[in-house]
PDB file of C-alpha atoms and ligand atoms in Angstrom:
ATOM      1  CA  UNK A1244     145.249  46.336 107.100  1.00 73.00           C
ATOM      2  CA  UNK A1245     145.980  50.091 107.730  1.00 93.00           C
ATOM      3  CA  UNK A1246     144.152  50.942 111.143  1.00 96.00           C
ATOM      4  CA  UNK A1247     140.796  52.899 110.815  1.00 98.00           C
ATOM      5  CA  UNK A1248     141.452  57.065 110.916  1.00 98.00           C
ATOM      6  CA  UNK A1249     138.181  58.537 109.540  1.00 98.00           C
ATOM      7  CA  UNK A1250     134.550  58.795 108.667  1.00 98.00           C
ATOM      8  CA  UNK A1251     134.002  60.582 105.325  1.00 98.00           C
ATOM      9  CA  UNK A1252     129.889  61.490 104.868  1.00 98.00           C
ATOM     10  CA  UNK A1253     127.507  61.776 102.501  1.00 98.00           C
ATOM     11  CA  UNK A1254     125.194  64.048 103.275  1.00 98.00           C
ATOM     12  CA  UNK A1255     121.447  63.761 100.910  1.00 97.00           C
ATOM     13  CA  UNK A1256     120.114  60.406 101.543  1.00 97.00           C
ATOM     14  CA  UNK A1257     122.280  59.169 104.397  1.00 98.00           C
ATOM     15  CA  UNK A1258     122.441  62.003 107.310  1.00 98.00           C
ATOM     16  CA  UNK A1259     118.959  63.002 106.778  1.00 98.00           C
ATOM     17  CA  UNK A1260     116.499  62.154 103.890  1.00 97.00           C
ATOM     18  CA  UNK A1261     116.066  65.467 102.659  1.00 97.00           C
ATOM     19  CA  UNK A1262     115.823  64.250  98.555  1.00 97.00           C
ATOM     20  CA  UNK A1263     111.386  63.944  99.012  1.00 96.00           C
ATOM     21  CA  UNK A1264     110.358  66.382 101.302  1.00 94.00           C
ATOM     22  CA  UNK A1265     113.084  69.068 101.161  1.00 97.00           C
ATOM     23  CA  UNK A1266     114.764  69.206  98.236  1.00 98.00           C
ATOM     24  CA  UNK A1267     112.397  68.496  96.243  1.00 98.00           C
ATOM     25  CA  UNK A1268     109.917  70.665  97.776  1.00 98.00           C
ATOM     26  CA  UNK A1269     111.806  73.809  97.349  1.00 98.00           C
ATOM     27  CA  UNK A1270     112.608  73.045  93.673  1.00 98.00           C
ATOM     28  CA  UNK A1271     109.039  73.461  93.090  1.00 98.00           C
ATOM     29  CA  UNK A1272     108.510  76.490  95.360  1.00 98.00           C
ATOM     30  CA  UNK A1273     111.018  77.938  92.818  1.00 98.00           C
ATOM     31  CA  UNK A1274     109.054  77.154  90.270  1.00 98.00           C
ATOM     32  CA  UNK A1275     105.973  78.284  91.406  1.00 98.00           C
ATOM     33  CA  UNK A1276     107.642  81.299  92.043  1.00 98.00           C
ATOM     34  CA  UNK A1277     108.604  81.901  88.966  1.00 97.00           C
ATOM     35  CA  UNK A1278     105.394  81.532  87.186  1.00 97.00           C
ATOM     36  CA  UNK A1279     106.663  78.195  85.941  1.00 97.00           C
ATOM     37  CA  UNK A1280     103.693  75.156  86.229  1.00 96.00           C
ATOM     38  CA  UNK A1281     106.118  72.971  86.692  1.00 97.00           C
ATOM     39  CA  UNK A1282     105.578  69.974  89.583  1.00 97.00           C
ATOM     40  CA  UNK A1283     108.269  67.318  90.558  1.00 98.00           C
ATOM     41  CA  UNK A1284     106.191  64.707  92.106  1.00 98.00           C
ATOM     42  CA  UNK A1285     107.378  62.374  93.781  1.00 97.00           C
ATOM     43  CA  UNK A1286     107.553  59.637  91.429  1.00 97.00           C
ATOM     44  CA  UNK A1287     108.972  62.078  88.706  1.00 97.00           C
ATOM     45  CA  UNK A1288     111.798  63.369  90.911  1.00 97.00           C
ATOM     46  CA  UNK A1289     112.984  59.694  91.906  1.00 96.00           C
ATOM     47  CA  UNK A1290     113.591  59.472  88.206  1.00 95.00           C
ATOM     48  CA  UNK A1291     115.549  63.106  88.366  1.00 97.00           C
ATOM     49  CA  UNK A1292     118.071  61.903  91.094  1.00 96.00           C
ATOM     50  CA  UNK A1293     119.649  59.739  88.385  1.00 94.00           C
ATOM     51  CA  UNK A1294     121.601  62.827  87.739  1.00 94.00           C
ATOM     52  CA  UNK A1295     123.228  64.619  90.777  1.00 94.00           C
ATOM     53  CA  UNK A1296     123.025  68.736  91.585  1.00 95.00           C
ATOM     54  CA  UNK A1297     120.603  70.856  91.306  1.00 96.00           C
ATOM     55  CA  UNK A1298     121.681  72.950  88.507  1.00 96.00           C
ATOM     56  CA  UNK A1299     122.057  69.645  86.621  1.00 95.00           C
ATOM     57  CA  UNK A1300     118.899  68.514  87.338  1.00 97.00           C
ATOM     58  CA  UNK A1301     116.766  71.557  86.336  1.00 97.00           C
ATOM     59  CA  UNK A1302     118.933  71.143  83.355  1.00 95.00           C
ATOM     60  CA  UNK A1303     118.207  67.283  82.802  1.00 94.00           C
ATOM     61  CA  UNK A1304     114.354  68.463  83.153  1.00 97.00           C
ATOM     62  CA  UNK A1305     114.138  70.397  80.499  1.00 96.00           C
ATOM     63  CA  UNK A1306     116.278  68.901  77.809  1.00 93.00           C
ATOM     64  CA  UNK A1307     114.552  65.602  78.480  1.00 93.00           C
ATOM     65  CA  UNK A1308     111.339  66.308  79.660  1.00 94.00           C
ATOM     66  CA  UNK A1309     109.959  69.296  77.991  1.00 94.00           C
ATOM     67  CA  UNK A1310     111.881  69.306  75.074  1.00 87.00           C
ATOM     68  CA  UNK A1311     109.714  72.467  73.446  1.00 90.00           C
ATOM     69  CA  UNK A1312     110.722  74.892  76.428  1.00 92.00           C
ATOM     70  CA  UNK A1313     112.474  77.977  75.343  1.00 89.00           C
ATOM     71  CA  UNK A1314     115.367  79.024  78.278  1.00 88.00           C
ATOM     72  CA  UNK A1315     116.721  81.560  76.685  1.00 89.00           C
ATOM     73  CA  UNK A1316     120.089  81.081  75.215  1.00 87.00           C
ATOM     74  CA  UNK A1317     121.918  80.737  77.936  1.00 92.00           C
ATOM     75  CA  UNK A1318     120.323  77.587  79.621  1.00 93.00           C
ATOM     76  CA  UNK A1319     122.681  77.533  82.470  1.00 93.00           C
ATOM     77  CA  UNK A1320     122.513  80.973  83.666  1.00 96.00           C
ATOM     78  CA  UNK A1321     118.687  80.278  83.422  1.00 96.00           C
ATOM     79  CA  UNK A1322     118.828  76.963  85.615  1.00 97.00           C
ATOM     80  CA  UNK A1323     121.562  78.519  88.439  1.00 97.00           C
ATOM     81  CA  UNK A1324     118.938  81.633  88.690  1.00 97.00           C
ATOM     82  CA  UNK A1325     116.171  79.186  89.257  1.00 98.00           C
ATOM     83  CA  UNK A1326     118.535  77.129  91.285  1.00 98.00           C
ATOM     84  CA  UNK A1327     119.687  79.824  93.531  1.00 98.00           C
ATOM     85  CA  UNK A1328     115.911  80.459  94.874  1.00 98.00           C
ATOM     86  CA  UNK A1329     115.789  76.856  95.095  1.00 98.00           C
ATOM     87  CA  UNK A1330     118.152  76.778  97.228  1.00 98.00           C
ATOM     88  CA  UNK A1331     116.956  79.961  99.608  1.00 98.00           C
ATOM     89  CA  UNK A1332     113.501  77.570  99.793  1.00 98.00           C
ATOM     90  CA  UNK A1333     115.485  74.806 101.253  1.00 98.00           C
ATOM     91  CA  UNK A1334     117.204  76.843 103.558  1.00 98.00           C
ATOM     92  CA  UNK A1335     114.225  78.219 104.675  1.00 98.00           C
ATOM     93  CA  UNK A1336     113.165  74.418 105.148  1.00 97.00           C
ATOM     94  CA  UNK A1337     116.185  73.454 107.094  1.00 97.00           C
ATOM     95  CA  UNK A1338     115.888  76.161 109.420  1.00 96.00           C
ATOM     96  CA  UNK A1339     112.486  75.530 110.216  1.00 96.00           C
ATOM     97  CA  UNK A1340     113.595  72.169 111.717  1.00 95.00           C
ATOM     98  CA  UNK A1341     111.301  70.140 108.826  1.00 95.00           C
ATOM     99  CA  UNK A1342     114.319  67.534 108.285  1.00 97.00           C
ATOM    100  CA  UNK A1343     115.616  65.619 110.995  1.00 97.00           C
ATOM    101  CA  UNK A1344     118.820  63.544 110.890  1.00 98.00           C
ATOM    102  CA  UNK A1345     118.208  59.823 110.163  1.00 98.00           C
ATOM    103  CA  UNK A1346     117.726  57.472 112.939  1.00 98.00           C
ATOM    104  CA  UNK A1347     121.268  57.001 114.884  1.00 98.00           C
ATOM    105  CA  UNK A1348     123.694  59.445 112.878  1.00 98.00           C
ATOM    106  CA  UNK A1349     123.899  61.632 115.898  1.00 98.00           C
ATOM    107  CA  UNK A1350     124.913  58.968 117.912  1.00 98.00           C
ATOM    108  CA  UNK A1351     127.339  57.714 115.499  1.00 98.00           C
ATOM    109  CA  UNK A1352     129.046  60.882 114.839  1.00 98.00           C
ATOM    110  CA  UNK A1353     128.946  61.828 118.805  1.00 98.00           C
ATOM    111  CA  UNK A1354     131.019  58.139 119.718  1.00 98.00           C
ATOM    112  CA  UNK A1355     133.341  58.595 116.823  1.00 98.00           C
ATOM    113  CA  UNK A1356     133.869  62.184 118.040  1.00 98.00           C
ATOM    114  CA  UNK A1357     134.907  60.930 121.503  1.00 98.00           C
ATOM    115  CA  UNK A1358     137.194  57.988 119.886  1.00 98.00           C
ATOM    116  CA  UNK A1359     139.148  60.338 117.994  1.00 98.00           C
ATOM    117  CA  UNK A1360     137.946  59.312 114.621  1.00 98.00           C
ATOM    118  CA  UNK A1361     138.436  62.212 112.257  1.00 98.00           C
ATOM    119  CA  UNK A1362     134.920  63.668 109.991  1.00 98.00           C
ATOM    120  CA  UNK A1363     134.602  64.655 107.108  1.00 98.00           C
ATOM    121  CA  UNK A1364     131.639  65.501 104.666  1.00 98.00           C
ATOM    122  CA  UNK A1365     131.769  64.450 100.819  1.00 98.00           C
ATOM    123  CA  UNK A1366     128.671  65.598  99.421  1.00 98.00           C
ATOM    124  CA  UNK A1367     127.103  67.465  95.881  1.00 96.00           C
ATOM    125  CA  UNK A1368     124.716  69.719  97.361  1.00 96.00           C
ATOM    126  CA  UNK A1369     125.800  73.253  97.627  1.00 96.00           C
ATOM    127  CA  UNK A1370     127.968  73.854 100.694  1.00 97.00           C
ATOM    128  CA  UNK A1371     125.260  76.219 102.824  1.00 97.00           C
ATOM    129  CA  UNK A1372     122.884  73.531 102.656  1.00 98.00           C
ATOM    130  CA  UNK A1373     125.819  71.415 104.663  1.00 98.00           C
ATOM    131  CA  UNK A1374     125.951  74.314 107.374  1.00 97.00           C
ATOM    132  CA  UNK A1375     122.625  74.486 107.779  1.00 98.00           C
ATOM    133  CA  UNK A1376     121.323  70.978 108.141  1.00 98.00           C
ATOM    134  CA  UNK A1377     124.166  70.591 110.476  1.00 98.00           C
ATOM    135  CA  UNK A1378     123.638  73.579 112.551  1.00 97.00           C
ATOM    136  CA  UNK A1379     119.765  73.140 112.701  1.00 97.00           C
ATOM    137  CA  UNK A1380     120.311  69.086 114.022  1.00 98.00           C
ATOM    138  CA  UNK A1381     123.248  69.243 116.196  1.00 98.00           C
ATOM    139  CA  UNK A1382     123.969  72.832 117.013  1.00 96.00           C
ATOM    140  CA  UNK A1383     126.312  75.794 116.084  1.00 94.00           C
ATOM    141  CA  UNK A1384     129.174  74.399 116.621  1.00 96.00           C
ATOM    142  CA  UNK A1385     128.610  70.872 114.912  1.00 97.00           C
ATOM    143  CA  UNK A1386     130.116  72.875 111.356  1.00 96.00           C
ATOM    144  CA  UNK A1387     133.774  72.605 112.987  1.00 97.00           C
ATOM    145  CA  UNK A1388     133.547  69.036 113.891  1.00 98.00           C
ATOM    146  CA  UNK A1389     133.915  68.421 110.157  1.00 98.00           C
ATOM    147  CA  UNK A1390     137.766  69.272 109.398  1.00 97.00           C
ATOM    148  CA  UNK A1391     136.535  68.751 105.599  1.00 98.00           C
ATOM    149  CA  UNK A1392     133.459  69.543 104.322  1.00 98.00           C
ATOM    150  CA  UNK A1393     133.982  68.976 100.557  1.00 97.00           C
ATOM    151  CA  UNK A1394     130.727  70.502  98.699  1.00 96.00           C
ATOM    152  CA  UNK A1395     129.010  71.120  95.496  1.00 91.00           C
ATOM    153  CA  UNK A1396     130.786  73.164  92.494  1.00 91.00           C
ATOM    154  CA  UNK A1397     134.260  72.349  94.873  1.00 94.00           C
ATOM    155  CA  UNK A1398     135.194  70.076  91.943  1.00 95.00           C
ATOM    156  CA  UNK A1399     134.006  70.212  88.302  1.00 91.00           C
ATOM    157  CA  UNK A1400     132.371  66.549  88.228  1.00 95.00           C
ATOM    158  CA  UNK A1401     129.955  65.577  90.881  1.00 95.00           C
ATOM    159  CA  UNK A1402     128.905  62.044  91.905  1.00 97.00           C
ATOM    160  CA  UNK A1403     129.414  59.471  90.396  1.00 97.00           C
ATOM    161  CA  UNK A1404     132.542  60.592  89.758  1.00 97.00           C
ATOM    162  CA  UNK A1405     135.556  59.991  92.908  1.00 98.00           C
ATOM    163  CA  UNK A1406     136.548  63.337  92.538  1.00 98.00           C
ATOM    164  CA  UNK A1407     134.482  65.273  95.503  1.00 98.00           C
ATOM    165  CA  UNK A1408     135.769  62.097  97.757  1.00 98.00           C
ATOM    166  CA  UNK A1409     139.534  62.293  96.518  1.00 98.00           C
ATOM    167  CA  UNK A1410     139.625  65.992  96.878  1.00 98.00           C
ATOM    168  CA  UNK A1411     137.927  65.130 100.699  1.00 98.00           C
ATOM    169  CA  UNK A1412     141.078  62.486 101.324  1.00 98.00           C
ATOM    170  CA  UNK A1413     144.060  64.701  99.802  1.00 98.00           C
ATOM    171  CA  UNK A1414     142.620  68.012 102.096  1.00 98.00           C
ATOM    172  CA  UNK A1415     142.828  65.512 105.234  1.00 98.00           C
ATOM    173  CA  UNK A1416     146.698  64.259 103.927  1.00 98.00           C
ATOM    174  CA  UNK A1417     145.028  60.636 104.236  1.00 98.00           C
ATOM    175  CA  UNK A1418     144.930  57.704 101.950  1.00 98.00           C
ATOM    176  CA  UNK A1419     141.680  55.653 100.951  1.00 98.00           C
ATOM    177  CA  UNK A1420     142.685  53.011 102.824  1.00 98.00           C
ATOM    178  CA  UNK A1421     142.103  53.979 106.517  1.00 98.00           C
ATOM    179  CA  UNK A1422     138.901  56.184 105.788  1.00 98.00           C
ATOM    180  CA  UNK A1423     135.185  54.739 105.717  1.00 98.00           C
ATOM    181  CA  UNK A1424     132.463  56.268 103.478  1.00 98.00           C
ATOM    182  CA  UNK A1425     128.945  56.417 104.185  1.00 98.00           C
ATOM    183  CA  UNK A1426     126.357  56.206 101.351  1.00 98.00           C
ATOM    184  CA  UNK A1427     123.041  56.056  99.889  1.00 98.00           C
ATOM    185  CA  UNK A1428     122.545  55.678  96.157  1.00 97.00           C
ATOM    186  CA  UNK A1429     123.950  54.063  93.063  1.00 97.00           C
ATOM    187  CA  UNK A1430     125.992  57.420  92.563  1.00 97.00           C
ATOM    188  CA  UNK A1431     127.509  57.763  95.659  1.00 98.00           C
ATOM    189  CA  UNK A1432     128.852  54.557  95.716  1.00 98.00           C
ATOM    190  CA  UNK A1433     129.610  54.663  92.412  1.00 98.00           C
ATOM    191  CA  UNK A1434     131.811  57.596  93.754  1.00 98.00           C
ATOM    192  CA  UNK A1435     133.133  56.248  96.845  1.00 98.00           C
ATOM    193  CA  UNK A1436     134.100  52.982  95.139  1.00 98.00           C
ATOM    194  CA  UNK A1437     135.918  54.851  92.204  1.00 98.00           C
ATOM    195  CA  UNK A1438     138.016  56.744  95.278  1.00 98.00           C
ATOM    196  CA  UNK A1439     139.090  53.080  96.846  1.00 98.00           C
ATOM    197  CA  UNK A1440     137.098  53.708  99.793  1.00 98.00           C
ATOM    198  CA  UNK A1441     135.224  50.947 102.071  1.00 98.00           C
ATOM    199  CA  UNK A1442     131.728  51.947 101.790  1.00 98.00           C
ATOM    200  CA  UNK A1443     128.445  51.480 104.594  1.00 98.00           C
ATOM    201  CA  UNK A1444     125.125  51.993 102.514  1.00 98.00           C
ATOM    202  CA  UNK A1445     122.222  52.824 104.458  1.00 98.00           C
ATOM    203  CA  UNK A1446     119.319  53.013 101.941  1.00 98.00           C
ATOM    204  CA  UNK A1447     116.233  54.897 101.486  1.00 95.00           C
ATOM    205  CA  UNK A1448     113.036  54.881  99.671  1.00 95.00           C
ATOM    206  CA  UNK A1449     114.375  56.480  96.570  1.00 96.00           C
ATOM    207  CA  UNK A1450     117.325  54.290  96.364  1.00 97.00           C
ATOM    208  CA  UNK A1451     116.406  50.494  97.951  1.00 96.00           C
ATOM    209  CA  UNK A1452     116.606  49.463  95.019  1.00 95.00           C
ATOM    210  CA  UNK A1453     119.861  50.445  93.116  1.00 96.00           C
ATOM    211  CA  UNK A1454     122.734  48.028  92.764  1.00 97.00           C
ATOM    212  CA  UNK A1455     125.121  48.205  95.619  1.00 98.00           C
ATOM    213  CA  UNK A1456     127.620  45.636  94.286  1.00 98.00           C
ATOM    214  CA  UNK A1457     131.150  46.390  95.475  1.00 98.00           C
ATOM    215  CA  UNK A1458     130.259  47.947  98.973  1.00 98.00           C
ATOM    216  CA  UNK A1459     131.296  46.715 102.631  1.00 98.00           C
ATOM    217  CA  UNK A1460     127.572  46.205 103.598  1.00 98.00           C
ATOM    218  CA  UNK A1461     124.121  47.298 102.999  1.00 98.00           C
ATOM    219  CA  UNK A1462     121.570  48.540 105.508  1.00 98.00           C
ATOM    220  CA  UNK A1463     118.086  50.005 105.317  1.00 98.00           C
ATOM    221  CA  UNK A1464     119.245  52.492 108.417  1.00 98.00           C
ATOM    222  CA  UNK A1465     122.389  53.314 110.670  1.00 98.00           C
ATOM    223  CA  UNK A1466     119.535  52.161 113.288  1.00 98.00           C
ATOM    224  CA  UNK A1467     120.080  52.421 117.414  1.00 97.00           C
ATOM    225  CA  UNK A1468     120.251  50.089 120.425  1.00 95.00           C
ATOM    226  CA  UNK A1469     116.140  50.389 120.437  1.00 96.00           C
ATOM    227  CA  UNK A1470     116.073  49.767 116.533  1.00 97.00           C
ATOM    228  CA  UNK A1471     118.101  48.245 115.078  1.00 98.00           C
ATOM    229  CA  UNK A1472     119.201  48.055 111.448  1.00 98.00           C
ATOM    230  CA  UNK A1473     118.031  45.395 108.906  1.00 98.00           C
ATOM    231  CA  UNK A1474     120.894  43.917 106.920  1.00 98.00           C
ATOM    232  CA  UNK A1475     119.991  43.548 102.622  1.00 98.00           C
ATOM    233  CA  UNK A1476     123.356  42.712 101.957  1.00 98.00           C
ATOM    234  CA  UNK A1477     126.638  41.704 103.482  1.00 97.00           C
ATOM    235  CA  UNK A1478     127.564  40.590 107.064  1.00 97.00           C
ATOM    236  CA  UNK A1479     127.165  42.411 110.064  1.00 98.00           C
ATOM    237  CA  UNK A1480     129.374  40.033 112.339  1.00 96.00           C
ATOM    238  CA  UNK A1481     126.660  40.247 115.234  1.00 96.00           C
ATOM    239  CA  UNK A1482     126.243  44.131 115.655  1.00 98.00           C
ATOM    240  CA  UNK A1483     122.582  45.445 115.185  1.00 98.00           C
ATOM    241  CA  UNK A1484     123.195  49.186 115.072  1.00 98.00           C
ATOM    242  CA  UNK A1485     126.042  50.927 113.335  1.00 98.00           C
ATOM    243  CA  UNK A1486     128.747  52.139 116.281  1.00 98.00           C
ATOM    244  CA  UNK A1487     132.093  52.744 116.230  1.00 98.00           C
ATOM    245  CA  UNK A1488     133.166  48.744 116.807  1.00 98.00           C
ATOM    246  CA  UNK A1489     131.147  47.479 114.004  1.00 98.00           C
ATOM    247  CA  UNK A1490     132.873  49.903 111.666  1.00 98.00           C
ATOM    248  CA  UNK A1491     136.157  49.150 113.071  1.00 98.00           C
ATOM    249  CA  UNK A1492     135.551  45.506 112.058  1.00 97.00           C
ATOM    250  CA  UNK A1493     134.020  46.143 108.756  1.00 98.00           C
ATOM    251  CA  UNK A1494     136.911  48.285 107.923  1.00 98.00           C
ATOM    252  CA  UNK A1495     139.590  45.350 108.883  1.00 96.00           C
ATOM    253  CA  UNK A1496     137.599  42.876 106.438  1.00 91.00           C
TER     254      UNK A1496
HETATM  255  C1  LIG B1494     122.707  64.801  96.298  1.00 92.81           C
HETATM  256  C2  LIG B1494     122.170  65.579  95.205  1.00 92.81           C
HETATM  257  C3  LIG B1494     121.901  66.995  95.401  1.00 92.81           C
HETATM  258  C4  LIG B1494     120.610  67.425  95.950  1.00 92.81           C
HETATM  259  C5  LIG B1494     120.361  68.879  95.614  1.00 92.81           C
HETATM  260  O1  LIG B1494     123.537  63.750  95.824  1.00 92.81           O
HETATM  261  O2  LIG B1494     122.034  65.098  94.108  1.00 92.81           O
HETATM  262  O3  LIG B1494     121.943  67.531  94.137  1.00 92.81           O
HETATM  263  O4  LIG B1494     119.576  66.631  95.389  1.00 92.81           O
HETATM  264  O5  LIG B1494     121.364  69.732  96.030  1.00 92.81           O
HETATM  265  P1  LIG B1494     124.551  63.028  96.826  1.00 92.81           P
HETATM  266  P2  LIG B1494     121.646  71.117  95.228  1.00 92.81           P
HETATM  267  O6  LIG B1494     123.781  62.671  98.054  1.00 92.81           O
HETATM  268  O7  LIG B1494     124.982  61.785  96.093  1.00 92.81           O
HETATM  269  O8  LIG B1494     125.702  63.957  97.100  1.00 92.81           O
HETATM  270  O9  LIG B1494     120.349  71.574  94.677  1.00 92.81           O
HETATM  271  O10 LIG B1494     122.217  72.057  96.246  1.00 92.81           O
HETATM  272  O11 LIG B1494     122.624  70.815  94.114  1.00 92.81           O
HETATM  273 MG1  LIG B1495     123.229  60.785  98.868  1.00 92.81          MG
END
């Protein structure tokens, strides 16, 4: 088994849960701003994350849920203008500090840092909302520890589709096989599977319940040496937070 090079990340879901209270937040500040009486609740918007990006989603919205809405006739251009305050709103959010990183993903990225593990980032949100969570949870210069950070429109079909995660590989000049993804939902694996890459799921409340079939193990959080991680699927060969050695083995499996 090739030896273990580098840590490719999702970032919505499994660095920070941002899906509830950030992103979803600052859709509907958008829409409030707009004069729209729109509201994604939360039960609502777990049923929008079956599609991926924003733009998509605002799309999904209305041509499924409010079928008599008139947007114009260019429904795109009208869900990327709604999208781009959207995404000012979040910003706004991250830099406020509102959305921590999950419990032990600084620690994780910190030890594989000092291992020599390469990171990269293989996400579908828009790339400033990568910079930004990043810079607001582990500093300035956290952006360049990330040789890849492989974003949004980058490729033309998001999660579930490999693509964002095979463009991530060839920029790095790696194959699948000595890279590790980290995921959250049904699409990312989906995604990460299609791209032939070993995949650690650490779910959340929007996702514990999709089907996981196909990954290297599941886990309701990276967790630390004070918490650790409950195991829902696969074997964790002892370890009871996510580090660099428990990786290591799960990639050699
Ligand atoms: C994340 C997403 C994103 C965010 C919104 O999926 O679906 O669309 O919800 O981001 P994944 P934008 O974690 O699988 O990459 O609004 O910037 O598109
Ligand atoms: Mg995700």
């Amino acid at each position: 088994m090739a030896k273990l090079e580098a840590l490719i990340f999702d970032v919505d879901g499994t660095l920070a849960d941002t899906e509830r209270d950030g992103h979803r937040v600052a859709f509907n500040q958008a829409f409030a701003e707009a004069g729209l009486d729109w509201d994604w609740t939360v039960e609502l918007y777990g049923k929008l994350l079956n599609v991926t990006g924003g733009k998509e989603r605002i799309r999904l919205y209305i041509e499924e849920f409010l079928k008599d809405f008139d947007a114009g006739d260019d429904i795109q251009a009208f869900a990327a203008n709604l999208h781009k305050r959207k995404t000012h709103f979040y910003l706004e959010l991250l830099q406020s500090g509102a959305i921590p990183l999950r419990a032990g993903v600084e620690d994780l990225i910190n030890e594989a840092r000092e291992t020599g593990l390469r990171l990269a980032i293989a996400t579908t949100t828009t790339p400033a909302n990568v910079t930004y969570l990043l810079t607001a949870t582990l500093g300035e210069a956290s952006n360049d520890w990330f040789e890849v950070i492989a974003a949004g429109d980058i490729v033309p079909a998001k999660k579930p589709a490999p693509d964002i995660y095979i463009w991530a590989i060839e920029q790095m000049g790696l194959s699948p096989d000595v890279c590790m993804a980290f995921e959250d939902s049904l699409n990312g694996v989906k995604s990460s599977l299609a791209a032939n890459l070993k995949t650690l799921v650490t779910v959340n409340g929007y996702t514990k319940e999709d089907d996981f079939t196909g990954a290297a193990i599941v886990l309701d959080q990276m967790g630390t040496a004070k918490e650790g991680f409950k195991v829902l699927e696969g074997d964790a060969g002892g370890y009871s937070y996510v580090n660099i050695a428990m990786i290591k083995a799960l990639h050699q499996k």
